[in-house]
PDB file of C-alpha atoms in Angstrom:
ATOM      1  CA  ASP A   1       2.681  -0.035 -20.418  1.00 63.00           C
ATOM      2  CA  THR A   2       2.302  -1.399 -16.911  1.00 71.00           C
ATOM      3  CA  ALA A   3       4.410   0.640 -14.499  1.00 93.00           C
ATOM      4  CA  VAL A   4       4.881  -2.041 -11.838  1.00 96.00           C
ATOM      5  CA  SER A   5       4.234  -5.588 -12.919  1.00 96.00           C
ATOM      6  CA  GLN A   6       4.315  -8.741 -10.859  1.00 96.00           C
ATOM      7  CA  THR A   7       4.054 -12.339 -11.869  1.00 97.00           C
ATOM      8  CA  PRO A   8       2.290 -14.558 -11.310  1.00 97.00           C
ATOM      9  CA  LYS A   9      -1.055 -13.006 -10.423  1.00 96.00           C
ATOM     10  CA  TYR A  10      -2.255 -16.192  -8.740  1.00 97.00           C
ATOM     11  CA  LEU A  11      -0.199 -18.883  -7.089  1.00 97.00           C
ATOM     12  CA  VAL A  12      -1.619 -22.013  -5.490  1.00 97.00           C
ATOM     13  CA  THR A  13       0.879 -24.353  -3.945  1.00 97.00           C
ATOM     14  CA  GLN A  14       1.272 -27.015  -1.290  1.00 97.00           C
ATOM     15  CA  MET A  15       2.805 -26.569   2.113  1.00 97.00           C
ATOM     16  CA  GLY A  16       6.528 -27.078   2.129  1.00 97.00           C
ATOM     17  CA  ASN A  17       7.072 -25.956  -1.441  1.00 98.00           C
ATOM     18  CA  ASP A  18       9.376 -23.128  -2.522  1.00 98.00           C
ATOM     19  CA  LYS A  19       8.022 -20.405  -4.775  1.00 97.00           C
ATOM     20  CA  SER A  20       9.088 -17.089  -6.256  1.00 98.00           C
ATOM     21  CA  ILE A  21       7.241 -13.945  -7.200  1.00 98.00           C
ATOM     22  CA  LYS A  22       8.812 -11.564  -9.685  1.00 98.00           C
ATOM     23  CA  CYS A  23       8.449  -7.809  -9.835  1.00 97.00           C
ATOM     24  CA  GLU A  24       9.607  -5.281 -12.384  1.00 97.00           C
ATOM     25  CA  GLN A  25       9.114  -1.542 -12.607  1.00 97.00           C
ATOM     26  CA  ASN A  26       9.695   0.621 -15.661  1.00 96.00           C
ATOM     27  CA  LEU A  27       9.378   3.957 -13.873  1.00 95.00           C
ATOM     28  CA  GLY A  28      13.073   4.441 -13.247  1.00 94.00           C
ATOM     29  CA  HIS A  29      12.471   4.477  -9.497  1.00 93.00           C
ATOM     30  CA  ASP A  30      15.278   3.835  -7.053  1.00 90.00           C
ATOM     31  CA  THR A  31      13.231   2.250  -4.291  1.00 91.00           C
ATOM     32  CA  MET A  32      11.175  -0.938  -4.387  1.00 93.00           C
ATOM     33  CA  TYR A  33       9.088  -2.674  -1.737  1.00 93.00           C
ATOM     34  CA  TRP A  34       7.280  -5.857  -0.887  1.00 95.00           C
ATOM     35  CA  TYR A  35       4.062  -5.642   1.099  1.00 95.00           C
ATOM     36  CA  LYS A  36       1.849  -8.408   2.437  1.00 96.00           C
ATOM     37  CA  GLN A  37      -1.924  -7.875   2.635  1.00 96.00           C
ATOM     38  CA  ASP A  38      -3.833 -10.236   4.880  1.00 93.00           C
ATOM     39  CA  SER A  39      -7.433 -11.345   4.681  1.00 91.00           C
ATOM     40  CA  LYS A  40      -8.517  -8.263   6.645  1.00 89.00           C
ATOM     41  CA  LYS A  41      -6.818  -6.031   4.066  1.00 90.00           C
ATOM     42  CA  PHE A  42      -4.108  -4.971   6.472  1.00 91.00           C
ATOM     43  CA  LEU A  43      -0.973  -4.011   4.549  1.00 93.00           C
ATOM     44  CA  LYS A  44       2.349  -4.690   6.169  1.00 92.00           C
ATOM     45  CA  ILE A  45       5.698  -3.790   4.737  1.00 92.00           C
ATOM     46  CA  MET A  46       8.103  -6.677   4.419  1.00 93.00           C
ATOM     47  CA  PHE A  47      11.157  -5.354   2.607  1.00 92.00           C
ATOM     48  CA  SER A  48      12.460  -2.223   0.995  1.00 90.00           C
ATOM     49  CA  TYR A  49      15.383  -1.918  -1.404  1.00 90.00           C
ATOM     50  CA  ASN A  50      17.068   1.249  -2.556  1.00 88.00           C
ATOM     51  CA  ASN A  51      19.334   0.904  -5.581  1.00 86.00           C
ATOM     52  CA  LYS A  52      19.653  -2.851  -4.975  1.00 84.00           C
ATOM     53  CA  GLU A  53      20.548  -2.316  -1.324  1.00 87.00           C
ATOM     54  CA  LEU A  54      18.311  -3.741   1.399  1.00 88.00           C
ATOM     55  CA  ILE A  55      16.975  -0.863   3.513  1.00 85.00           C
ATOM     56  CA  ILE A  56      14.117  -2.394   5.454  1.00 82.00           C
ATOM     57  CA  ASN A  57      13.671  -5.955   6.644  1.00 83.00           C
ATOM     58  CA  GLU A  58      10.631  -6.085   8.854  1.00 83.00           C
ATOM     59  CA  THR A  59      10.776  -9.069  11.212  1.00 77.00           C
ATOM     60  CA  VAL A  60       9.970 -11.353   8.341  1.00 86.00           C
ATOM     61  CA  PRO A  61      10.796 -15.056   8.724  1.00 91.00           C
ATOM     62  CA  ASN A  62      14.044 -15.864   6.983  1.00 91.00           C
ATOM     63  CA  ARG A  63      12.104 -18.243   4.735  1.00 95.00           C
ATOM     64  CA  PHE A  64      11.390 -15.054   2.789  1.00 95.00           C
ATOM     65  CA  SER A  65      14.343 -13.831   0.788  1.00 94.00           C
ATOM     66  CA  PRO A  66      14.163 -10.817  -1.504  1.00 94.00           C
ATOM     67  CA  LYS A  67      16.597 -10.424  -4.351  1.00 94.00           C
ATOM     68  CA  SER A  68      17.232  -7.316  -6.401  1.00 93.00           C
ATOM     69  CA  PRO A  69      19.388  -8.056  -9.454  1.00 92.00           C
ATOM     70  CA  ASP A  70      19.066  -4.433 -10.561  1.00 92.00           C
ATOM     71  CA  LYS A  71      17.091  -1.432  -9.435  1.00 90.00           C
ATOM     72  CA  ALA A  72      14.215  -2.248 -11.791  1.00 95.00           C
ATOM     73  CA  HIS A  73      13.632  -5.714 -10.360  1.00 96.00           C
ATOM     74  CA  LEU A  74      12.808  -7.026  -6.911  1.00 96.00           C
ATOM     75  CA  ASN A  75      11.915 -10.677  -6.616  1.00 96.00           C
ATOM     76  CA  LEU A  76      10.602 -12.507  -3.584  1.00 97.00           C
ATOM     77  CA  HIS A  77      11.520 -16.099  -2.918  1.00 97.00           C
ATOM     78  CA  ILE A  78       9.700 -18.050  -0.249  1.00 97.00           C
ATOM     79  CA  ASN A  79      11.009 -21.344   1.097  1.00 97.00           C
ATOM     80  CA  SER A  80       9.057 -24.047   2.909  1.00 97.00           C
ATOM     81  CA  LEU A  81       5.694 -22.392   2.446  1.00 97.00           C
ATOM     82  CA  GLU A  82       3.255 -22.494   5.350  1.00 97.00           C
ATOM     83  CA  LEU A  83      -0.513 -22.087   5.509  1.00 97.00           C
ATOM     84  CA  GLY A  84      -0.064 -18.704   7.192  1.00 95.00           C
ATOM     85  CA  ASP A  85       1.808 -17.396   4.188  1.00 96.00           C
ATOM     86  CA  SER A  86      -1.457 -17.279   2.262  1.00 97.00           C
ATOM     87  CA  ALA A  87      -2.056 -13.630   1.458  1.00 97.00           C
ATOM     88  CA  VAL A  88      -1.808 -11.115  -1.334  1.00 97.00           C
ATOM     89  CA  TYR A  89       1.721  -9.867  -1.909  1.00 98.00           C
ATOM     90  CA  PHE A  90       2.245  -6.471  -3.472  1.00 97.00           C
ATOM     91  CA  CYS A  91       5.328  -5.054  -5.043  1.00 97.00           C
ATOM     92  CA  ALA A  92       5.680  -1.272  -5.150  1.00 95.00           C
ATOM     93  CA  SER A  93       8.192   1.350  -6.153  1.00 94.00           C
ATOM     94  CA  SER A  94       8.790   5.013  -5.463  1.00 91.00           C
ATOM     95  CA  GLN A  95      11.088   7.705  -6.774  1.00 87.00           C
ATOM     96  CA  LYS A  96      12.435   8.620  -3.379  1.00 77.00           C
ATOM     97  CA  ARG A  97      11.909   7.003  -0.048  1.00 70.00           C
ATOM     98  CA  VAL A  98       9.298   9.493   1.118  1.00 74.00           C
ATOM     99  CA  THR A  99       7.150  10.016  -1.966  1.00 84.00           C
ATOM    100  CA  GLU A 100       4.110   8.264  -3.324  1.00 90.00           C
ATOM    101  CA  ALA A 101       4.388   4.589  -4.109  1.00 92.00           C
ATOM    102  CA  PHE A 102       3.205   2.826  -7.242  1.00 94.00           C
ATOM    103  CA  PHE A 103       1.841  -0.650  -6.710  1.00 95.00           C
ATOM    104  CA  GLY A 104       1.676  -3.762  -8.809  1.00 96.00           C
ATOM    105  CA  GLN A 105      -1.556  -5.711  -9.206  1.00 95.00           C
ATOM    106  CA  GLY A 106      -0.661  -8.146  -6.479  1.00 96.00           C
ATOM    107  CA  THR A 107       0.010 -11.877  -6.301  1.00 97.00           C
ATOM    108  CA  ARG A 108      -2.594 -13.918  -4.489  1.00 97.00           C
ATOM    109  CA  LEU A 109      -0.730 -16.759  -2.837  1.00 97.00           C
ATOM    110  CA  THR A 110      -2.757 -19.687  -1.528  1.00 97.00           C
ATOM    111  CA  VAL A 111      -0.967 -22.401   0.392  1.00 97.00           C
ATOM    112  CA  VAL A 112      -2.924 -25.637   0.732  1.00 97.00           C
TER     113      VAL A 112
ATOM    114  CA  SER B   1       3.134  -1.045  14.812  1.00 40.00           C
ATOM    115  CA  GLN B   2       0.288   0.438  12.869  1.00 45.00           C
ATOM    116  CA  GLN B   3       0.729   4.104  12.084  1.00 57.00           C
ATOM    117  CA  GLY B   4      -2.546   5.103  10.497  1.00 64.00           C
ATOM    118  CA  GLU B   5      -6.000   4.005  11.505  1.00 78.00           C
ATOM    119  CA  GLU B   6      -9.093   4.730   9.528  1.00 83.00           C
ATOM    120  CA  ASP B   7     -12.590   5.446  10.647  1.00 84.00           C
ATOM    121  CA  PRO B   8     -15.163   4.226   9.800  1.00 90.00           C
ATOM    122  CA  GLN B   9     -14.103   0.744   8.762  1.00 91.00           C
ATOM    123  CA  ALA B  10     -17.044   0.526   6.385  1.00 94.00           C
ATOM    124  CA  LEU B  11     -19.262   3.133   4.778  1.00 95.00           C
ATOM    125  CA  SER B  12     -22.281   2.683   2.537  1.00 96.00           C
ATOM    126  CA  ILE B  13     -23.870   5.644   0.751  1.00 96.00           C
ATOM    127  CA  GLN B  14     -26.040   6.445  -2.218  1.00 97.00           C
ATOM    128  CA  GLU B  15     -24.636   7.758  -5.464  1.00 97.00           C
ATOM    129  CA  GLY B  16     -24.406  11.531  -5.372  1.00 97.00           C
ATOM    130  CA  GLU B  17     -23.803  11.733  -1.636  1.00 97.00           C
ATOM    131  CA  ASN B  18     -20.517  12.784  -0.084  1.00 97.00           C
ATOM    132  CA  ALA B  19     -18.256  10.294   1.671  1.00 97.00           C
ATOM    133  CA  THR B  20     -15.916  11.249   4.487  1.00 97.00           C
ATOM    134  CA  MET B  21     -13.199   9.012   5.827  1.00 96.00           C
ATOM    135  CA  ASN B  22     -10.919   9.813   8.711  1.00 96.00           C
ATOM    136  CA  CYS B  23      -7.419   8.727   9.522  1.00 94.00           C
ATOM    137  CA  SER B  24      -5.402   9.069  12.708  1.00 94.00           C
ATOM    138  CA  TYR B  25      -1.688   8.508  13.041  1.00 91.00           C
ATOM    139  CA  LYS B  26       0.760   8.277  15.896  1.00 88.00           C
ATOM    140  CA  THR B  27       4.098   9.893  15.140  1.00 85.00           C
ATOM    141  CA  SER B  28       5.336  13.033  13.397  1.00 86.00           C
ATOM    142  CA  ILE B  29       5.105  12.928   9.619  1.00 87.00           C
ATOM    143  CA  ASN B  30       6.609  14.489   6.504  1.00 86.00           C
ATOM    144  CA  ASN B  31       3.465  13.848   4.537  1.00 90.00           C
ATOM    145  CA  LEU B  32       0.311  11.785   4.566  1.00 93.00           C
ATOM    146  CA  GLN B  33      -0.997   9.925   1.569  1.00 94.00           C
ATOM    147  CA  TRP B  34      -4.304   8.431   0.549  1.00 96.00           C
ATOM    148  CA  TYR B  35      -4.642   5.379  -1.662  1.00 97.00           C
ATOM    149  CA  ARG B  36      -7.557   3.577  -3.250  1.00 97.00           C
ATOM    150  CA  GLN B  37      -7.799  -0.153  -3.786  1.00 97.00           C
ATOM    151  CA  ASN B  38     -10.454  -1.577  -6.026  1.00 96.00           C
ATOM    152  CA  SER B  39     -11.459  -5.155  -5.325  1.00 93.00           C
ATOM    153  CA  GLY B  40      -8.782  -7.569  -6.484  1.00 89.00           C
ATOM    154  CA  ARG B  41      -6.463  -4.808  -7.640  1.00 91.00           C
ATOM    155  CA  GLY B  42      -3.378  -2.996  -6.468  1.00 92.00           C
ATOM    156  CA  LEU B  43      -3.337   0.290  -4.613  1.00 95.00           C
ATOM    157  CA  VAL B  44      -3.532   3.517  -6.535  1.00 96.00           C
ATOM    158  CA  HIS B  45      -2.127   6.724  -5.122  1.00 95.00           C
ATOM    159  CA  LEU B  46      -4.769   9.456  -4.859  1.00 97.00           C
ATOM    160  CA  ILE B  47      -3.248  12.411  -3.115  1.00 96.00           C
ATOM    161  CA  LEU B  48      -0.333  13.453  -0.933  1.00 94.00           C
ATOM    162  CA  ILE B  49      -0.559  16.244   1.608  1.00 95.00           C
ATOM    163  CA  ARG B  50       2.587  17.620   3.206  1.00 93.00           C
ATOM    164  CA  SER B  51       2.860  18.298   6.899  1.00 92.00           C
ATOM    165  CA  ASN B  52       2.857  22.072   6.327  1.00 94.00           C
ATOM    166  CA  GLU B  53      -0.361  21.942   4.308  1.00 96.00           C
ATOM    167  CA  ARG B  54      -3.815  21.988   5.837  1.00 97.00           C
ATOM    168  CA  GLU B  55      -5.987  21.218   2.861  1.00 98.00           C
ATOM    169  CA  LYS B  56      -5.567  19.892  -0.646  1.00 97.00           C
ATOM    170  CA  HIS B  57      -7.954  19.295  -3.510  1.00 97.00           C
ATOM    171  CA  SER B  58      -7.846  16.992  -6.493  1.00 96.00           C
ATOM    172  CA  GLY B  59     -10.978  16.809  -8.600  1.00 97.00           C
ATOM    173  CA  ARG B  60     -13.753  15.508  -6.345  1.00 97.00           C
ATOM    174  CA  LEU B  61     -11.291  14.718  -3.580  1.00 98.00           C
ATOM    175  CA  ARG B  62     -10.576  16.994  -0.658  1.00 98.00           C
ATOM    176  CA  VAL B  63      -8.017  16.095   1.968  1.00 98.00           C
ATOM    177  CA  THR B  64      -7.438  17.908   5.210  1.00 98.00           C
ATOM    178  CA  LEU B  65      -4.604  17.485   7.653  1.00 97.00           C
ATOM    179  CA  ASP B  66      -4.508  18.499  11.299  1.00 96.00           C
ATOM    180  CA  THR B  67      -1.038  17.803  12.632  1.00 95.00           C
ATOM    181  CA  SER B  68      -1.974  18.974  16.123  1.00 95.00           C
ATOM    182  CA  LYS B  69      -4.560  16.205  16.311  1.00 95.00           C
ATOM    183  CA  LYS B  70      -2.532  13.828  14.173  1.00 94.00           C
ATOM    184  CA  SER B  71      -5.499  13.268  11.925  1.00 95.00           C
ATOM    185  CA  SER B  72      -6.547  13.592   8.313  1.00 96.00           C
ATOM    186  CA  SER B  73      -9.797  13.276   6.442  1.00 97.00           C
ATOM    187  CA  LEU B  74     -10.635  12.378   2.877  1.00 97.00           C
ATOM    188  CA  LEU B  75     -13.839  13.751   1.431  1.00 98.00           C
ATOM    189  CA  ILE B  76     -15.208  12.423  -1.839  1.00 98.00           C
ATOM    190  CA  THR B  77     -17.916  14.694  -3.172  1.00 97.00           C
ATOM    191  CA  ALA B  78     -20.774  13.659  -5.441  1.00 97.00           C
ATOM    192  CA  SER B  79     -19.827  10.003  -5.150  1.00 97.00           C
ATOM    193  CA  ARG B  80     -20.253   7.573  -8.019  1.00 97.00           C
ATOM    194  CA  ALA B  81     -20.669   3.814  -8.098  1.00 96.00           C
ATOM    195  CA  ALA B  82     -17.133   3.657  -9.511  1.00 96.00           C
ATOM    196  CA  ASP B  83     -15.827   5.113  -6.241  1.00 97.00           C
ATOM    197  CA  THR B  84     -16.679   1.814  -4.545  1.00 98.00           C
ATOM    198  CA  ALA B  85     -13.327   0.641  -3.173  1.00 97.00           C
ATOM    199  CA  SER B  86     -11.199   0.512  -0.055  1.00 96.00           C
ATOM    200  CA  TYR B  87      -9.392   3.679   0.917  1.00 97.00           C
ATOM    201  CA  PHE B  88      -6.182   3.729   2.917  1.00 96.00           C
ATOM    202  CA  CYS B  89      -4.193   6.458   4.513  1.00 95.00           C
ATOM    203  CA  ALA B  90      -0.450   5.993   4.776  1.00 93.00           C
ATOM    204  CA  THR B  91       2.429   7.770   6.429  1.00 90.00           C
ATOM    205  CA  PHE B  92       6.151   7.278   6.580  1.00 82.00           C
ATOM    206  CA  SER B  93       7.368   6.009   9.905  1.00 72.00           C
ATOM    207  CA  GLY B  94       9.868   8.764  10.346  1.00 61.00           C
ATOM    208  CA  GLY B  95      13.315   9.561   9.081  1.00 62.00           C
ATOM    209  CA  ASN B  96      14.087   8.777   5.495  1.00 64.00           C
ATOM    210  CA  THR B  97      13.627   5.030   5.527  1.00 68.00           C
ATOM    211  CA  GLY B  98      10.747   4.874   3.100  1.00 70.00           C
ATOM    212  CA  LYS B  99       8.757   2.714   5.499  1.00 80.00           C
ATOM    213  CA  LEU B 100       5.273   3.574   4.301  1.00 86.00           C
ATOM    214  CA  ILE B 101       2.790   2.365   6.888  1.00 87.00           C
ATOM    215  CA  PHE B 102      -0.872   1.894   6.046  1.00 91.00           C
ATOM    216  CA  GLY B 103      -3.984   2.044   8.123  1.00 89.00           C
ATOM    217  CA  GLN B 104      -6.636  -0.660   8.103  1.00 89.00           C
ATOM    218  CA  GLY B 105      -8.628   1.112   5.442  1.00 93.00           C
ATOM    219  CA  THR B 106     -12.224   2.188   4.964  1.00 95.00           C
ATOM    220  CA  THR B 107     -14.371   0.103   2.669  1.00 96.00           C
ATOM    221  CA  LEU B 108     -16.685   2.396   0.760  1.00 97.00           C
ATOM    222  CA  GLN B 109     -19.738   1.137  -1.065  1.00 97.00           C
ATOM    223  CA  VAL B 110     -21.582   3.569  -3.313  1.00 97.00           C
ATOM    224  CA  LYS B 111     -24.987   2.304  -4.306  1.00 96.00           C
ATOM    225  CA  PRO B 112     -26.330   3.347  -7.705  1.00 92.00           C
TER     226      PRO B 112
END
């Protein structure tokens, strides 16, 4: 069973479109995250949720809106996609906010 | 701001050799973690070392931590072609926010 799963794995879309990425974890963790990895492999945290409550919102454009319907799910919705949004987006979860994180396989988003 | 920075950025060795990667960080930490990322995959947690530990082993991995120098090293002994991946150190930004910050990573290539 996949611990942290994200869908889709690949997403190619045109500028201006709205898209969503879904994430689910079956580890029973309380905390979930979204990270963005750029072309140079730099990983930057975007959001963190703890028990459905937003904990971290890192100077991310408000075109990005996370939603956590329950503590096992954290989805990322992106409005009005721009070329610069092209990256790999990773979902992750952890048991507590200072322990190891478990990552999904990533969603490669390409905006054309 | 970036918390951990790895050195070297890229490393190429022959199978059987040891690989050493270094990480420096800026602020006080509770723990420091190392992750591996195979090409096109998500990050996998390798090892966590707490701030009161100086050295930790896991199989062929050895991690050291020097809090006075704010640095850590990851040693992979008797490397294998399957160890080819990017390796990242990560620390929490402080407090209990769960803001796990990654360095730029070291890309390791192990030639068979």
